[in-house]
PDB file of C-alpha atoms in Angstrom:
ATOM      1  CA  MET A1203       0.000   0.000   0.000  1.00 59.00           C
ATOM      2  CA  ALA A1204       1.636   3.196  -1.148  1.00 71.00           C
ATOM      3  CA  VAL A1205       1.221   6.484   0.670  1.00 76.00           C
ATOM      4  CA  PRO A1206       0.516   9.337  -1.752  1.00 79.00           C
ATOM      5  CA  PRO A1207       3.493  11.726  -2.000  1.00 79.00           C
ATOM      6  CA  ASP A1208       1.539  14.688  -0.650  1.00 83.00           C
ATOM      7  CA  LEU A1209       0.704  12.756   2.557  1.00 79.00           C
ATOM      8  CA  ARG A1210       4.103  11.160   3.264  1.00 78.00           C
ATOM      9  CA  LYS A1211       5.392  14.009   5.402  1.00 81.00           C
ATOM     10  CA  ASN A1212       2.564  13.556   7.922  1.00 81.00           C
ATOM     11  CA  THR A1213       2.121   9.778   7.689  1.00 84.00           C
ATOM     12  CA  VAL A1214       3.561   7.009   9.831  1.00 86.00           C
ATOM     13  CA  VAL A1215       3.231   3.447   8.604  1.00 88.00           C
ATOM     14  CA  VAL A1216       2.867   0.899  11.424  1.00 91.00           C
ATOM     15  CA  THR A1217       3.111  -2.760  10.460  1.00 90.00           C
ATOM     16  CA  ASP A1218       3.330  -6.197  11.986  1.00 92.00           C
ATOM     17  CA  SER A1219       4.685  -7.540   8.683  1.00 90.00           C
ATOM     18  CA  PRO A1220       7.829  -5.548   7.855  1.00 89.00           C
ATOM     19  CA  ASN A1221       8.848  -8.075   5.190  1.00 91.00           C
ATOM     20  CA  LEU A1222       5.665  -7.388   3.230  1.00 90.00           C
ATOM     21  CA  ILE A1223       5.381  -3.616   3.637  1.00 85.00           C
ATOM     22  CA  LYS A1224       7.810  -1.150   2.100  1.00 82.00           C
ATOM     23  CA  ASN A1225       8.718   2.135   3.739  1.00 83.00           C
ATOM     24  CA  TRP A1226       7.378   1.408   7.226  1.00 87.00           C
ATOM     25  CA  GLN A1227       8.389   3.530  10.201  1.00 88.00           C
ATOM     26  CA  LEU A1228       7.209   1.530  13.219  1.00 91.00           C
ATOM     27  CA  LYS A1229       7.097  -2.234  13.694  1.00 93.00           C
ATOM     28  CA  PHE A1230       4.488  -3.779  16.005  1.00 94.00           C
ATOM     29  CA  ASN A1231       5.128  -7.172  17.573  1.00 93.00           C
ATOM     30  CA  ALA A1232       2.211  -8.371  19.711  1.00 91.00           C
ATOM     31  CA  GLN A1233       4.398 -10.404  22.076  1.00 93.00           C
ATOM     32  CA  GLN A1234       6.724  -7.473  22.728  1.00 94.00           C
ATOM     33  CA  HIS A1235       4.400  -4.493  22.513  1.00 94.00           C
ATOM     34  CA  LEU A1236       0.805  -5.416  23.398  1.00 90.00           C
ATOM     35  CA  GLU A1237       1.024  -4.633  27.128  1.00 89.00           C
ATOM     36  CA  GLU A1238       2.742  -1.330  26.333  1.00 93.00           C
ATOM     37  CA  VAL A1239       0.070  -0.504  23.741  1.00 93.00           C
ATOM     38  CA  ILE A1240      -2.708  -1.087  26.280  1.00 91.00           C
ATOM     39  CA  ARG A1241      -0.880   0.851  29.007  1.00 90.00           C
ATOM     40  CA  ILE A1242      -0.296   3.852  26.715  1.00 93.00           C
ATOM     41  CA  TYR A1243      -3.907   3.794  25.539  1.00 93.00           C
ATOM     42  CA  GLN A1244      -5.233   3.759  29.101  1.00 90.00           C
ATOM     43  CA  ALA A1245      -2.929   6.553  30.265  1.00 91.00           C
ATOM     44  CA  SER A1246      -3.836   8.663  27.237  1.00 93.00           C
ATOM     45  CA  TYR A1247      -7.553   7.964  27.696  1.00 91.00           C
ATOM     46  CA  ARG A1248      -7.452   8.860  31.401  1.00 89.00           C
ATOM     47  CA  GLY A1249      -5.502  12.009  30.539  1.00 92.00           C
ATOM     48  CA  GLY A1250      -8.232  13.134  28.158  1.00 92.00           C
ATOM     49  CA  LEU A1251      -5.976  12.806  25.109  1.00 92.00           C
ATOM     50  CA  VAL A1252      -8.136  10.250  23.297  1.00 93.00           C
ATOM     51  CA  GLU A1253     -11.291  11.286  21.547  1.00 93.00           C
ATOM     52  CA  PHE A1254     -13.191   9.447  18.824  1.00 93.00           C
ATOM     53  CA  GLU A1255     -15.446  11.004  16.228  1.00 93.00           C
ATOM     54  CA  ASN A1256     -19.035   9.763  16.376  1.00 94.00           C
ATOM     55  CA  SER A1257     -18.625   7.766  13.176  1.00 94.00           C
ATOM     56  CA  ILE A1258     -15.893   5.577  14.707  1.00 93.00           C
ATOM     57  CA  THR A1259     -16.775   5.381  18.414  1.00 92.00           C
ATOM     58  CA  ARG A1260     -17.491   1.677  17.966  1.00 93.00           C
ATOM     59  CA  TYR A1261     -13.709   1.208  17.626  1.00 95.00           C
ATOM     60  CA  ASN A1262     -12.904   2.760  21.004  1.00 94.00           C
ATOM     61  CA  PRO A1263     -10.822   0.079  22.770  1.00 92.00           C
ATOM     62  CA  ILE A1264     -12.464   0.912  26.095  1.00 90.00           C
ATOM     63  CA  ASN A1265     -15.407  -1.135  24.812  1.00 86.00           C
ATOM     64  CA  ILE A1266     -13.387  -4.353  24.462  1.00 90.00           C
ATOM     65  CA  LEU A1267     -10.850  -4.253  27.314  1.00 88.00           C
ATOM     66  CA  GLN A1268     -11.779  -6.373  30.329  1.00 83.00           C
ATOM     67  CA  VAL A1269     -10.052  -6.780  33.678  1.00 82.00           C
ATOM     68  CA  ARG A1270      -8.680 -10.306  33.952  1.00 81.00           C
ATOM     69  CA  LYS A1271      -7.175  -9.955  37.428  1.00 79.00           C
ATOM     70  CA  ILE A1272      -5.687  -7.478  39.854  1.00 85.00           C
ATOM     71  CA  ASP A1273      -2.558  -8.407  41.773  1.00 82.00           C
ATOM     72  CA  LYS A1274       0.551  -6.773  43.240  1.00 83.00           C
ATOM     73  CA  GLN A1275       1.786  -6.002  39.718  1.00 78.00           C
ATOM     74  CA  GLY A1276      -1.380  -4.077  38.942  1.00 76.00           C
ATOM     75  CA  MET A1277      -4.398  -4.649  36.788  1.00 77.00           C
ATOM     76  CA  GLN A1278      -4.111  -7.344  34.128  1.00 78.00           C
ATOM     77  CA  GLN A1279      -6.423  -6.861  31.177  1.00 80.00           C
ATOM     78  CA  GLU A1280      -7.466  -8.859  28.157  1.00 82.00           C
ATOM     79  CA  PHE A1281      -9.561  -8.292  25.068  1.00 86.00           C
ATOM     80  CA  ASP A1282     -13.139  -9.449  24.713  1.00 84.00           C
ATOM     81  CA  SER A1283     -12.335 -11.518  21.638  1.00 85.00           C
ATOM     82  CA  SER A1284     -15.995 -11.859  20.658  1.00 86.00           C
ATOM     83  CA  SER A1285     -16.173  -8.086  20.076  1.00 87.00           C
ATOM     84  CA  LEU A1286     -12.609  -7.366  18.934  1.00 89.00           C
ATOM     85  CA  ASP A1287     -12.003  -6.408  15.307  1.00 91.00           C
ATOM     86  CA  ASN A1288      -9.329  -4.706  13.214  1.00 92.00           C
ATOM     87  CA  GLY A1289     -10.759  -1.241  13.922  1.00 93.00           C
ATOM     88  CA  HIS A1290      -9.978  -1.621  17.636  1.00 94.00           C
ATOM     89  CA  ILE A1291      -6.426  -2.728  16.872  1.00 93.00           C
ATOM     90  CA  ALA A1292      -5.967   0.150  14.407  1.00 93.00           C
ATOM     91  CA  ALA A1293      -7.113   2.648  17.048  1.00 94.00           C
ATOM     92  CA  LEU A1294      -4.775   1.181  19.678  1.00 95.00           C
ATOM     93  CA  LEU A1295      -1.830   1.209  17.283  1.00 95.00           C
ATOM     94  CA  ALA A1296      -2.532   4.777  16.155  1.00 94.00           C
ATOM     95  CA  ILE A1297      -2.464   5.965  19.774  1.00 94.00           C
ATOM     96  CA  TRP A1298       0.662   3.901  20.513  1.00 94.00           C
ATOM     97  CA  ALA A1299       2.432   5.225  17.405  1.00 93.00           C
ATOM     98  CA  SER A1300       1.557   8.830  18.211  1.00 91.00           C
ATOM     99  CA  HIS A1301       2.943   8.388  21.728  1.00 92.00           C
ATOM    100  CA  LYS A1302       6.178   6.832  20.437  1.00 91.00           C
ATOM    101  CA  ILE A1303       6.632   9.603  17.873  1.00 87.00           C
ATOM    102  CA  ALA A1304       5.833  12.392  20.336  1.00 84.00           C
ATOM    103  CA  THR A1305       8.278  10.919  22.858  1.00 83.00           C
ATOM    104  CA  ALA A1306      11.040  10.556  20.269  1.00 77.00           C
ATOM    105  CA  TYR A1307      10.442  14.080  18.990  1.00 68.00           C
ATOM    106  CA  GLY A1308      10.559  15.469  22.519  1.00 64.00           C
ATOM    107  CA  VAL A1309      13.882  13.745  23.178  1.00 62.00           C
ATOM    108  CA  MET A1310      15.460  14.716  19.862  1.00 64.00           C
ATOM    109  CA  SER A1311      14.118  18.244  19.566  1.00 62.00           C
ATOM    110  CA  ASN A1312      16.320  21.101  20.729  1.00 64.00           C
ATOM    111  CA  GLN A1313      13.579  23.647  20.309  1.00 63.00           C
ATOM    112  CA  VAL A1314      11.892  25.246  23.279  1.00 64.00           C
ATOM    113  CA  GLN A1315       8.189  24.617  22.993  1.00 63.00           C
ATOM    114  CA  LYS A1316       5.855  27.555  23.460  1.00 65.00           C
ATOM    115  CA  GLU A1317       2.197  27.328  24.420  1.00 66.00           C
ATOM    116  CA  ASP A1318       1.233  28.655  20.973  1.00 66.00           C
ATOM    117  CA  ASP A1319       3.054  25.718  19.330  1.00 62.00           C
ATOM    118  CA  ILE A1320       0.617  23.179  20.750  1.00 62.00           C
ATOM    119  CA  ASP A1321      -2.357  22.348  18.570  1.00 59.00           C
ATOM    120  CA  ARG A1322      -4.839  21.066  21.159  1.00 59.00           C
ATOM    121  CA  ALA A1323      -7.162  19.821  18.430  1.00 58.00           C
ATOM    122  CA  MET A1324      -4.533  17.371  17.162  1.00 54.00           C
ATOM    123  CA  LEU A1325      -2.850  16.354  20.433  1.00 50.00           C
ATOM    124  CA  PRO A1326      -1.659  13.683  20.491  1.00 53.00           C
ATOM    125  CA  PHE A1327      -3.266  12.169  17.419  1.00 56.00           C
ATOM    126  CA  SER A1328      -6.296  12.381  15.204  1.00 54.00           C
ATOM    127  CA  ILE A1329      -8.137   9.331  13.897  1.00 54.00           C
TER     128      ILE A1329
END
């Protein structure tokens, strides 16, 4: 799947199949990243950084995450597999990717950020 040239500057390709996709920027491996993806989603959601348009609210991962157990390591969650579909995974990965990119940019950027630089409508990501 090619990204049109006019959209490449603002596009990040996330894949779980790097051998099949050209020009990807972020590789997702469920065994390595799934807990992190869920943790970042929940922190972003609690922080008010996640908002879904009405047309895609059915893909909000909050609807399919269930508490499996709570122990000394914290809350363990799992997906309701009967309701899970690719839209939920796409939403989770978009939020995870935006967090990774924002973190990397913050570490690598030497610029001092001003309040006017922050676009609240697009923070941290738009789906």
